[in-house]
PDB file of C-alpha atoms in Angstrom:
ATOM      1  CA  MET A   1     119.449  81.487 101.649  1.00  0.00           C
ATOM      2  CA  ILE A   2     118.478  84.821 100.050  1.00  0.00           C
ATOM      3  CA  ALA A   3     120.257  86.820 102.749  1.00  0.00           C
ATOM      4  CA  HIS A   4     123.441  84.799 102.230  1.00  0.00           C
ATOM      5  CA  LEU A   5     123.252  85.118  98.443  1.00  0.00           C
ATOM      6  CA  ILE A   6     122.963  88.895  98.442  1.00  0.00           C
ATOM      7  CA  ASN A   7     125.911  89.144 100.840  1.00  0.00           C
ATOM      8  CA  THR A   8     128.379  87.188  98.727  1.00  0.00           C
ATOM      9  CA  ASP A   9     131.307  89.573  99.208  1.00  0.00           C
ATOM     10  CA  ILE A  10     132.954  89.145  95.820  1.00  0.00           C
ATOM     11  CA  GLY A  11     134.234  92.713  95.904  1.00  0.00           C
ATOM     12  CA  ASN A  12     135.909  92.061  99.292  1.00  0.00           C
ATOM     13  CA  ARG A  13     134.749  95.394 100.716  1.00  0.00           C
ATOM     14  CA  GLY A  14     134.341  94.294 104.328  1.00  0.00           C
ATOM     15  CA  VAL A  15     130.559  94.131 104.326  1.00  0.00           C
ATOM     16  CA  LEU A  16     130.553  90.409 105.153  1.00  0.00           C
ATOM     17  CA  LYS A  17     131.523  91.046 108.789  1.00  0.00           C
ATOM     18  CA  VAL A  18     128.871  93.751 109.035  1.00  0.00           C
ATOM     19  CA  TYR A  19     126.278  91.363 107.618  1.00  0.00           C
ATOM     20  CA  LEU A  20     127.179  88.467 109.904  1.00  0.00           C
ATOM     21  CA  ASP A  21     127.013  90.609 113.043  1.00  0.00           C
ATOM     22  CA  TYR A  22     123.809  92.287 111.867  1.00  0.00           C
ATOM     23  CA  ARG A  23     122.107  88.980 111.075  1.00  0.00           C
ATOM     24  CA  ARG A  24     122.992  87.505 114.465  1.00  0.00           C
ATOM     25  CA  LYS A  25     120.939  90.242 116.102  1.00  0.00           C
ATOM     26  CA  ASN A  26     118.353  90.654 113.327  1.00  0.00           C
ATOM     27  CA  PHE A  27     117.893  87.178 111.876  1.00  0.00           C
ATOM     28  CA  ASN A  28     114.605  88.055 110.169  1.00  0.00           C
ATOM     29  CA  PHE A  29     115.690  91.386 108.651  1.00  0.00           C
ATOM     30  CA  LEU A  30     114.782  90.326 105.124  1.00  0.00           C
ATOM     31  CA  HIS A  31     111.408  88.869 106.097  1.00  0.00           C
ATOM     32  CA  ASN A  32     110.616  91.960 108.174  1.00  0.00           C
ATOM     33  CA  SER A  33     111.568  94.248 105.280  1.00  0.00           C
ATOM     34  CA  ALA A  34     109.407  92.268 102.856  1.00  0.00           C
ATOM     35  CA  LYS A  35     106.460  92.390 105.253  1.00  0.00           C
ATOM     36  CA  LEU A  36     106.773  96.163 105.648  1.00  0.00           C
ATOM     37  CA  PHE A  37     106.996  96.431 101.859  1.00  0.00           C
ATOM     38  CA  LEU A  38     103.930  94.285 101.188  1.00  0.00           C
ATOM     39  CA  ASP A  39     101.868  95.989 103.885  1.00  0.00           C
ATOM     40  CA  ASN A  40     102.445  99.475 102.442  1.00  0.00           C
ATOM     41  CA  LEU A  41     102.273  99.190  98.649  1.00  0.00           C
ATOM     42  CA  GLU A  42      99.658 101.853  98.005  1.00  0.00           C
ATOM     43  CA  ARG A  43     102.074 104.610  97.009  1.00  0.00           C
ATOM     44  CA  VAL A  44     105.806 103.979  97.275  1.00  0.00           C
ATOM     45  CA  LEU A  45     108.640 106.467  96.836  1.00  0.00           C
ATOM     46  CA  ILE A  46     111.950 104.876  95.841  1.00  0.00           C
ATOM     47  CA  VAL A  47     115.050 107.032  96.278  1.00  0.00           C
ATOM     48  CA  THR A  48     118.320 106.172  94.555  1.00  0.00           C
ATOM     49  CA  GLY A  49     121.498 107.684  93.130  1.00  0.00           C
ATOM     50  CA  PHE A  50     125.027 107.706  94.533  1.00  0.00           C
ATOM     51  CA  PRO A  51     127.328 110.374  93.025  1.00  0.00           C
ATOM     52  CA  ILE A  52     130.948 109.237  92.789  1.00  0.00           C
ATOM     53  CA  PRO A  53     133.745 111.750  93.540  1.00  0.00           C
ATOM     54  CA  PRO A  54     135.487 113.509  91.930  1.00  0.00           C
ATOM     55  CA  MET A  55     133.218 113.425  88.848  1.00  0.00           C
ATOM     56  CA  MET A  56     130.048 113.520  90.974  1.00  0.00           C
ATOM     57  CA  VAL A  57     128.276 111.308  88.425  1.00  0.00           C
ATOM     58  CA  ALA A  58     125.873 108.676  89.755  1.00  0.00           C
ATOM     59  CA  GLU A  59     126.933 105.049  89.675  1.00  0.00           C
ATOM     60  CA  THR A  60     125.367 101.898  88.247  1.00  0.00           C
ATOM     61  CA  ASP A  61     124.665 100.458  91.691  1.00  0.00           C
ATOM     62  CA  GLY A  62     121.269 101.576  92.944  1.00  0.00           C
ATOM     63  CA  PRO A  63     119.163 102.461  89.894  1.00  0.00           C
ATOM     64  CA  PRO A  64     118.700  98.847  88.715  1.00  0.00           C
ATOM     65  CA  GLY A  65     117.641  97.831  92.207  1.00  0.00           C
ATOM     66  CA  ALA A  66     115.258 100.771  92.413  1.00  0.00           C
ATOM     67  CA  LEU A  67     113.801  99.780  89.045  1.00  0.00           C
ATOM     68  CA  ALA A  68     113.292  96.183  90.194  1.00  0.00           C
ATOM     69  CA  ILE A  69     111.407  97.368  93.282  1.00  0.00           C
ATOM     70  CA  TYR A  70     109.387  99.821  91.176  1.00  0.00           C
ATOM     71  CA  ARG A  71     108.432  96.980  88.852  1.00  0.00           C
ATOM     72  CA  ALA A  72     107.430  94.744  91.775  1.00  0.00           C
ATOM     73  CA  VAL A  73     105.202  97.459  93.263  1.00  0.00           C
ATOM     74  CA  GLU A  74     103.404  97.872  89.944  1.00  0.00           C
ATOM     75  CA  MET A  75     103.045  94.102  89.488  1.00  0.00           C
ATOM     76  CA  LEU A  76     101.366  93.909  92.894  1.00  0.00           C
ATOM     77  CA  GLY A  77      98.901  96.685  92.101  1.00  0.00           C
ATOM     78  CA  GLY A  78     100.587  99.561  93.912  1.00  0.00           C
ATOM     79  CA  LYS A  79     101.938 102.835  92.584  1.00  0.00           C
ATOM     80  CA  ALA A  80     105.583 103.881  92.670  1.00  0.00           C
ATOM     81  CA  GLU A  81     107.696 106.929  91.914  1.00  0.00           C
ATOM     82  CA  ILE A  82     111.461 107.380  91.816  1.00  0.00           C
ATOM     83  CA  LEU A  83     113.380 110.321  93.285  1.00  0.00           C
ATOM     84  CA  THR A  84     116.903 110.642  91.952  1.00  0.00           C
ATOM     85  CA  TYR A  85     119.478 112.794  90.157  1.00  0.00           C
ATOM     86  CA  SER A  86     119.077 114.151  86.638  1.00  0.00           C
ATOM     87  CA  GLU A  87     121.504 111.728  84.980  1.00  0.00           C
ATOM     88  CA  VAL A  88     119.711 108.782  86.590  1.00  0.00           C
ATOM     89  CA  GLU A  89     116.359 110.126  85.420  1.00  0.00           C
ATOM     90  CA  LYS A  90     117.758 110.169  81.893  1.00  0.00           C
ATOM     91  CA  ALA A  91     119.165 106.648  82.260  1.00  0.00           C
ATOM     92  CA  LEU A  92     115.825 105.292  83.480  1.00  0.00           C
ATOM     93  CA  GLU A  93     113.781 107.093  80.820  1.00  0.00           C
ATOM     94  CA  PRO A  94     113.584 104.067  78.470  1.00  0.00           C
ATOM     95  CA  PHE A  95     111.913 102.062  81.236  1.00  0.00           C
ATOM     96  CA  GLY A  96     108.937 104.404  81.548  1.00  0.00           C
ATOM     97  CA  VAL A  97     109.115 105.045  85.279  1.00  0.00           C
ATOM     98  CA  SER A  98     107.218 107.823  87.042  1.00  0.00           C
ATOM     99  CA  LEU A  99     109.509 110.419  88.591  1.00  0.00           C
ATOM    100  CA  ALA A 100     108.857 112.324  91.807  1.00  0.00           C
ATOM    101  CA  ARG A 101     108.909 116.130  91.742  1.00  0.00           C
ATOM    102  CA  ASN A 102     109.269 117.947  95.074  1.00  0.00           C
ATOM    103  CA  PRO A 103     107.901 114.984  97.027  1.00  0.00           C
ATOM    104  CA  GLU A 104     106.578 115.297 100.564  1.00  0.00           C
ATOM    105  CA  PRO A 105     106.749 112.250 102.822  1.00  0.00           C
ATOM    106  CA  GLU A 106     103.087 112.402 103.802  1.00  0.00           C
ATOM    107  CA  ASP A 107     102.170 111.737 100.163  1.00  0.00           C
ATOM    108  CA  TYR A 108     103.536 108.179 100.416  1.00  0.00           C
ATOM    109  CA  SER A 109     102.708 104.984 102.261  1.00  0.00           C
ATOM    110  CA  LEU A 110     106.337 103.792 102.182  1.00  0.00           C
ATOM    111  CA  ILE A 111     109.723 105.317 101.312  1.00  0.00           C
ATOM    112  CA  ILE A 112     112.653 103.128 100.240  1.00  0.00           C
ATOM    113  CA  SER A 113     116.286 104.027  99.597  1.00  0.00           C
ATOM    114  CA  VAL A 114     118.536 101.928  97.378  1.00  0.00           C
ATOM    115  CA  GLU A 115     122.190 103.037  97.522  1.00  0.00           C
ATOM    116  CA  THR A 116     121.740 106.715  98.360  1.00  0.00           C
ATOM    117  CA  PRO A 117     124.227 108.741 100.440  1.00  0.00           C
ATOM    118  CA  GLY A 118     123.216 109.314 104.039  1.00  0.00           C
ATOM    119  CA  ARG A 119     124.791 112.085 106.061  1.00  0.00           C
ATOM    120  CA  ALA A 120     127.642 111.218 108.411  1.00  0.00           C
ATOM    121  CA  ALA A 121     128.012 112.410 112.004  1.00  0.00           C
ATOM    122  CA  ASP A 122     129.594 115.665 110.795  1.00  0.00           C
ATOM    123  CA  GLY A 123     126.653 116.391 108.467  1.00  0.00           C
ATOM    124  CA  ARG A 124     128.659 115.691 105.319  1.00  0.00           C
ATOM    125  CA  TYR A 125     128.419 112.865 102.792  1.00  0.00           C
ATOM    126  CA  TYR A 126     131.266 110.534 101.899  1.00  0.00           C
ATOM    127  CA  SER A 127     132.269 107.864  99.411  1.00  0.00           C
ATOM    128  CA  MET A 128     133.744 104.541 100.562  1.00  0.00           C
ATOM    129  CA  SER A 129     137.207 106.066 100.158  1.00  0.00           C
ATOM    130  CA  ALA A 130     136.180 108.974 102.429  1.00  0.00           C
ATOM    131  CA  LEU A 131     136.014 111.557  99.638  1.00  0.00           C
ATOM    132  CA  GLU A 132     133.312 114.157 100.179  1.00  0.00           C
ATOM    133  CA  ILE A 133     130.224 113.998  97.972  1.00  0.00           C
ATOM    134  CA  LYS A 134     129.080 117.436  96.884  1.00  0.00           C
ATOM    135  CA  ARG A 135     125.636 117.144  95.325  1.00  0.00           C
ATOM    136  CA  ASP A 136     122.235 118.064  96.656  1.00  0.00           C
ATOM    137  CA  PRO A 137     121.398 115.403  99.261  1.00  0.00           C
ATOM    138  CA  LEU A 138     118.331 113.182  99.056  1.00  0.00           C
ATOM    139  CA  ASP A 139     118.179 111.952 102.645  1.00  0.00           C
ATOM    140  CA  GLY A 140     116.092 114.784 104.100  1.00  0.00           C
ATOM    141  CA  ILE A 141     112.803 113.138 103.206  1.00  0.00           C
ATOM    142  CA  PHE A 142     113.763 110.118 105.323  1.00  0.00           C
ATOM    143  CA  LEU A 143     114.349 112.280 108.377  1.00  0.00           C
ATOM    144  CA  LYS A 144     110.928 113.862 107.855  1.00  0.00           C
ATOM    145  CA  ALA A 145     109.286 110.488 107.262  1.00  0.00           C
ATOM    146  CA  ARG A 146     110.739 109.069 110.464  1.00  0.00           C
ATOM    147  CA  ALA A 147     109.431 112.032 112.426  1.00  0.00           C
ATOM    148  CA  LEU A 148     105.971 111.514 110.918  1.00  0.00           C
ATOM    149  CA  GLY A 149     105.927 107.760 111.461  1.00  0.00           C
ATOM    150  CA  ILE A 150     105.884 106.927 107.750  1.00  0.00           C
ATOM    151  CA  PRO A 151     107.504 103.506 107.110  1.00  0.00           C
ATOM    152  CA  THR A 152     111.002 103.470 105.618  1.00  0.00           C
ATOM    153  CA  ILE A 153     113.385 100.825 104.278  1.00  0.00           C
ATOM    154  CA  GLY A 154     117.080 101.305 103.512  1.00  0.00           C
ATOM    155  CA  VAL A 155     119.297  99.183 101.270  1.00  0.00           C
ATOM    156  CA  GLY A 156     123.065  99.628 101.465  1.00  0.00           C
ATOM    157  CA  ASP A 157     126.389  97.885 101.040  1.00  0.00           C
ATOM    158  CA  GLY A 158     129.077 100.136 102.479  1.00  0.00           C
ATOM    159  CA  GLY A 159     127.820 101.879 105.582  1.00  0.00           C
ATOM    160  CA  ASN A 160     127.603 105.365 104.094  1.00  0.00           C
ATOM    161  CA  GLU A 161     124.052 105.017 102.782  1.00  0.00           C
ATOM    162  CA  ILE A 162     120.607 106.000 104.027  1.00  0.00           C
ATOM    163  CA  GLY A 163     119.493 103.413 106.573  1.00  0.00           C
ATOM    164  CA  MET A 164     122.942 102.402 107.777  1.00  0.00           C
ATOM    165  CA  GLY A 165     122.578 104.670 110.791  1.00  0.00           C
ATOM    166  CA  LYS A 166     120.621 101.744 112.226  1.00  0.00           C
ATOM    167  CA  ILE A 167     123.904  99.813 112.584  1.00  0.00           C
ATOM    168  CA  ARG A 168     126.430 102.632 112.747  1.00  0.00           C
ATOM    169  CA  GLU A 169     128.502 100.881 115.416  1.00  0.00           C
ATOM    170  CA  LEU A 170     129.027  97.873 113.116  1.00  0.00           C
ATOM    171  CA  VAL A 171     130.105 100.122 110.255  1.00  0.00           C
ATOM    172  CA  VAL A 172     132.572 101.935 112.499  1.00  0.00           C
ATOM    173  CA  GLY A 173     133.924  98.607 113.734  1.00  0.00           C
ATOM    174  CA  HIS A 174     134.292  96.767 110.421  1.00  0.00           C
ATOM    175  CA  VAL A 175     134.447  99.172 107.464  1.00  0.00           C
ATOM    176  CA  PRO A 176     137.578 101.145 106.494  1.00  0.00           C
ATOM    177  CA  HIS A 177     137.111 104.873 107.280  1.00  0.00           C
ATOM    178  CA  GLY A 178     133.956 103.798 109.132  1.00  0.00           C
ATOM    179  CA  GLU A 179     134.168 106.443 111.844  1.00  0.00           C
ATOM    180  CA  LYS A 180     134.191 109.170 109.205  1.00  0.00           C
ATOM    181  CA  ILE A 181     131.871 107.842 106.502  1.00  0.00           C
ATOM    182  CA  ALA A 182     129.227 105.970 108.514  1.00  0.00           C
ATOM    183  CA  SER A 183     125.735 107.310 107.933  1.00  0.00           C
ATOM    184  CA  VAL A 184     123.650 108.401 110.909  1.00  0.00           C
ATOM    185  CA  VAL A 185     120.385 108.241 108.937  1.00  0.00           C
ATOM    186  CA  GLU A 186     118.214 105.374 110.155  1.00  0.00           C
ATOM    187  CA  THR A 187     115.288 103.572 108.538  1.00  0.00           C
ATOM    188  CA  ASP A 188     112.668 101.314 110.112  1.00  0.00           C
ATOM    189  CA  GLU A 189     114.058  98.298 108.288  1.00  0.00           C
ATOM    190  CA  LEU A 190     117.505  97.823 106.776  1.00  0.00           C
ATOM    191  CA  ILE A 191     118.783  95.402 104.153  1.00  0.00           C
ATOM    192  CA  VAL A 192     122.545  94.910 104.177  1.00  0.00           C
ATOM    193  CA  SER A 193     124.060  93.400 101.037  1.00  0.00           C
ATOM    194  CA  ALA A 194     127.377  93.067  99.213  1.00  0.00           C
ATOM    195  CA  VAL A 195     125.993  95.138  96.318  1.00  0.00           C
ATOM    196  CA  SER A 196     122.972  97.347  96.892  1.00  0.00           C
ATOM    197  CA  ASN A 197     121.279  96.171  93.697  1.00  0.00           C
ATOM    198  CA  TRP A 198     121.449  92.665  95.119  1.00  0.00           C
ATOM    199  CA  GLY A 199     119.825  93.883  98.323  1.00  0.00           C
ATOM    200  CA  ALA A 200     116.933  95.314  96.321  1.00  0.00           C
ATOM    201  CA  TYR A 201     116.608  92.080  94.354  1.00  0.00           C
ATOM    202  CA  GLY A 202     116.673  90.215  97.662  1.00  0.00           C
ATOM    203  CA  LEU A 203     113.751  92.300  98.901  1.00  0.00           C
ATOM    204  CA  VAL A 204     111.805  91.509  95.729  1.00  0.00           C
ATOM    205  CA  ALA A 205     112.713  87.818  96.001  1.00  0.00           C
ATOM    206  CA  GLN A 206     111.592  87.601  99.630  1.00  0.00           C
ATOM    207  CA  ALA A 207     108.365  89.437  98.800  1.00  0.00           C
ATOM    208  CA  SER A 208     107.874  86.945  95.963  1.00  0.00           C
ATOM    209  CA  ILE A 209     108.006  84.047  98.397  1.00  0.00           C
ATOM    210  CA  GLU A 210     105.563  85.779 100.731  1.00  0.00           C
ATOM    211  CA  VAL A 211     102.978  86.293  97.951  1.00  0.00           C
ATOM    212  CA  GLY A 212     103.665  83.072  96.036  1.00  0.00           C
ATOM    213  CA  ARG A 213     104.583  84.793  92.782  1.00  0.00           C
ATOM    214  CA  ASN A 214     108.042  85.316  91.258  1.00  0.00           C
ATOM    215  CA  LEU A 215     108.308  89.090  90.920  1.00  0.00           C
ATOM    216  CA  LEU A 216     111.790  88.750  89.389  1.00  0.00           C
ATOM    217  CA  GLU A 217     110.411  86.791  86.439  1.00  0.00           C
ATOM    218  CA  GLY A 218     111.436  88.506  83.208  1.00  0.00           C
ATOM    219  CA  TRP A 219     114.056  90.692  84.880  1.00  0.00           C
ATOM    220  CA  ASP A 220     116.954  91.167  82.434  1.00  0.00           C
ATOM    221  CA  GLU A 221     120.020  92.310  84.368  1.00  0.00           C
ATOM    222  CA  ARG A 222     122.211  92.686  81.291  1.00  0.00           C
ATOM    223  CA  ARG A 223     119.697  94.854  79.452  1.00  0.00           C
ATOM    224  CA  VAL A 224     119.239  97.182  82.424  1.00  0.00           C
ATOM    225  CA  VAL A 225     122.915  97.606  83.323  1.00  0.00           C
ATOM    226  CA  GLU A 226     124.012  98.065  79.709  1.00  0.00           C
ATOM    227  CA  ALA A 227     121.259 100.634  79.158  1.00  0.00           C
ATOM    228  CA  ILE A 228     122.123 102.800  82.152  1.00  0.00           C
ATOM    229  CA  SER A 229     125.843 102.531  81.447  1.00  0.00           C
ATOM    230  CA  SER A 230     125.272 103.646  77.851  1.00  0.00           C
ATOM    231  CA  ALA A 231     123.268 106.576  79.227  1.00  0.00           C
ATOM    232  CA  GLY A 232     126.267 107.790  81.237  1.00  0.00           C
ATOM    233  CA  LEU A 233     126.158 106.163  84.675  1.00  0.00           C
ATOM    234  CA  ILE A 234     129.540 104.910  85.860  1.00  0.00           C
ATOM    235  CA  ASP A 235     130.883 101.902  87.714  1.00  0.00           C
ATOM    236  CA  GLY A 236     131.391 103.196  91.252  1.00  0.00           C
ATOM    237  CA  VAL A 237     134.639 101.297  91.801  1.00  0.00           C
ATOM    238  CA  SER A 238     136.413 101.591  88.440  1.00  0.00           C
ATOM    239  CA  LYS A 239     134.880 105.050  87.848  1.00  0.00           C
ATOM    240  CA  THR A 240     134.484 104.229  84.160  1.00  0.00           C
ATOM    241  CA  LEU A 241     131.567 103.810  81.768  1.00  0.00           C
ATOM    242  CA  ALA A 242     132.024 100.037  81.770  1.00  0.00           C
ATOM    243  CA  PRO A 243     128.748  98.047  81.882  1.00  0.00           C
ATOM    244  CA  SER A 244     129.548  96.663  85.322  1.00  0.00           C
ATOM    245  CA  VAL A 245     128.602  97.379  88.935  1.00  0.00           C
ATOM    246  CA  ASP A 246     130.968  97.937  91.867  1.00  0.00           C
ATOM    247  CA  GLY A 247     133.901  96.644  89.833  1.00  0.00           C
ATOM    248  CA  ILE A 248     132.221  93.260  89.394  1.00  0.00           C
ATOM    249  CA  ARG A 249     131.655  91.815  85.926  1.00  0.00           C
ATOM    250  CA  LEU A 250     128.129  91.824  84.579  1.00  0.00           C
ATOM    251  CA  MET A 251     128.014  88.038  84.271  1.00  0.00           C
ATOM    252  CA  VAL A 252     128.347  87.778  88.065  1.00  0.00           C
ATOM    253  CA  HIS A 253     125.352  90.057  88.598  1.00  0.00           C
ATOM    254  CA  GLU A 254     123.384  88.005  86.083  1.00  0.00           C
ATOM    255  CA  GLY A 255     124.300  84.886  88.039  1.00  0.00           C
ATOM    256  CA  ILE A 256     123.067  86.341  91.332  1.00  0.00           C
ATOM    257  CA  VAL A 257     119.744  87.271  89.726  1.00  0.00           C
ATOM    258  CA  GLU A 258     119.312  83.804  88.234  1.00  0.00           C
ATOM    259  CA  LEU A 259     120.084  82.176  91.581  1.00  0.00           C
ATOM    260  CA  LEU A 260     117.512  84.383  93.311  1.00  0.00           C
ATOM    261  CA  LYS A 261     114.926  83.487  90.681  1.00  0.00           C
ATOM    262  CA  ALA A 262     115.678  79.799  91.239  1.00  0.00           C
ATOM    263  CA  VAL A 263     115.390  80.121  95.030  1.00  0.00           C
ATOM    264  CA  VAL A 264     111.996  81.774  94.641  1.00  0.00           C
ATOM    265  CA  ASP A 265     110.769  79.179  92.146  1.00  0.00           C
ATOM    266  CA  GLU A 266     111.730  76.365  94.520  1.00  0.00           C
ATOM    267  CA  ALA A 267     110.052  78.098  97.465  1.00  0.00           C
ATOM    268  CA  ILE A 268     106.735  78.754  95.754  1.00  0.00           C
TER     269      ILE A 268
END
């Protein structure tokens, strides 16, 4: 149920076919991601921030999801830090998160990406419309972590994000410009969703069921999205300062969150 909810393709971006093929081969991807998450809560690094060309300003998809995971880690007694771009740091300031400075993978028990560009086969970074992203990349720490055997989770919705290298062939086959934009950066576990924030909420919801406690309780989607939009983050589809995510109205995102909360409440 949770996996289906977070893959409701309202934006009609082609991710539904990717999800269906992925789930056929990896039916328990959400459970496996939640287990990896719960088993490695001691010190978690959450990476987020997707700059949108041509402005190269980070979008509203990603930071809310990262914040929800951060909050869940703290609620479960772990410690979390966020690695991101300067404008996202500013946008998240009111929420009192700890920020990572020059992080090294060996300092963490788990590293998670929520909507962060992952390099393509040519070593460059691309938007969904195949425009090149020219900001300092954040995916290097995942390559190091993989080499060191440190657990990693990726959350993405378009195929060009960290973690999507795990299913590159599906991205190439189903997503427009897939051959060019598809990320080659893999993670141990991957959550595919229609909106990356929803994927992060799905992880928190599944973890909630596993521990018998609703970790989404008290989450206010409107407050978070309006706050980061007011701070200067943009909608990645409309490329405006509208308090929306991926061109989808805020009320829809609120509805997804409320449905996830209800699913968890029924399950526990």
